[in-house]
Amino acid sequence: MPGVSKDEEPSGLQRMVRDGASRLLTMRLYLL
C-alpha cells in the first residue's frame, strides 16, 4: 500500500475498491 493516504482522489469509489482489495488481501494472508 504505497502512498494510500497521499493518493486522496475525489472519487470515493476507487478508494473503496482499493480498501476492499486491501482488506481481502489481509484476510487471505490471515487465512493462509
Coordinates of C-alpha atoms in Angstrom, one line a residue:
M1 CA 0.0 0.0 0.0
P2 CA 2.4 2.7 -1.2
G3 CA 1.1 6.2 -0.7
V4 CA -2.5 5.3 0.1
S5 CA -3.3 8.5 2.1
K6 CA -1.3 10.5 -0.4
D7 CA -3.5 9.3 -3.2
E8 CA -6.6 11.0 -1.9
E9 CA -8.7 11.3 -5.0
P10 CA -12.2 12.9 -5.1
S11 CA -13.6 9.6 -6.4
G12 CA -14.6 7.7 -3.3
L13 CA -15.5 4.6 -5.4
Q14 CA -11.8 4.0 -6.3
R15 CA -10.8 4.4 -2.7
M16 CA -13.5 1.9 -1.5
V17 CA -12.4 -0.6 -4.1
R18 CA -8.8 -0.2 -3.0
D19 CA -9.8 -0.6 0.6
G20 CA -11.8 -3.7 -0.2
A21 CA -8.8 -5.2 -2.1
S22 CA -6.5 -4.4 0.8
R23 CA -8.9 -6.0 3.2
L24 CA -9.3 -9.1 1.1
L25 CA -5.6 -9.4 0.8
T26 CA -5.2 -9.1 4.6
M27 CA -7.9 -11.7 5.2
R28 CA -6.3 -14.0 2.7
L29 CA -3.0 -13.7 4.4
Y30 CA -4.6 -14.4 7.8
L31 CA -6.5 -17.4 6.4
L32 CA -3.4 -18.8 4.9

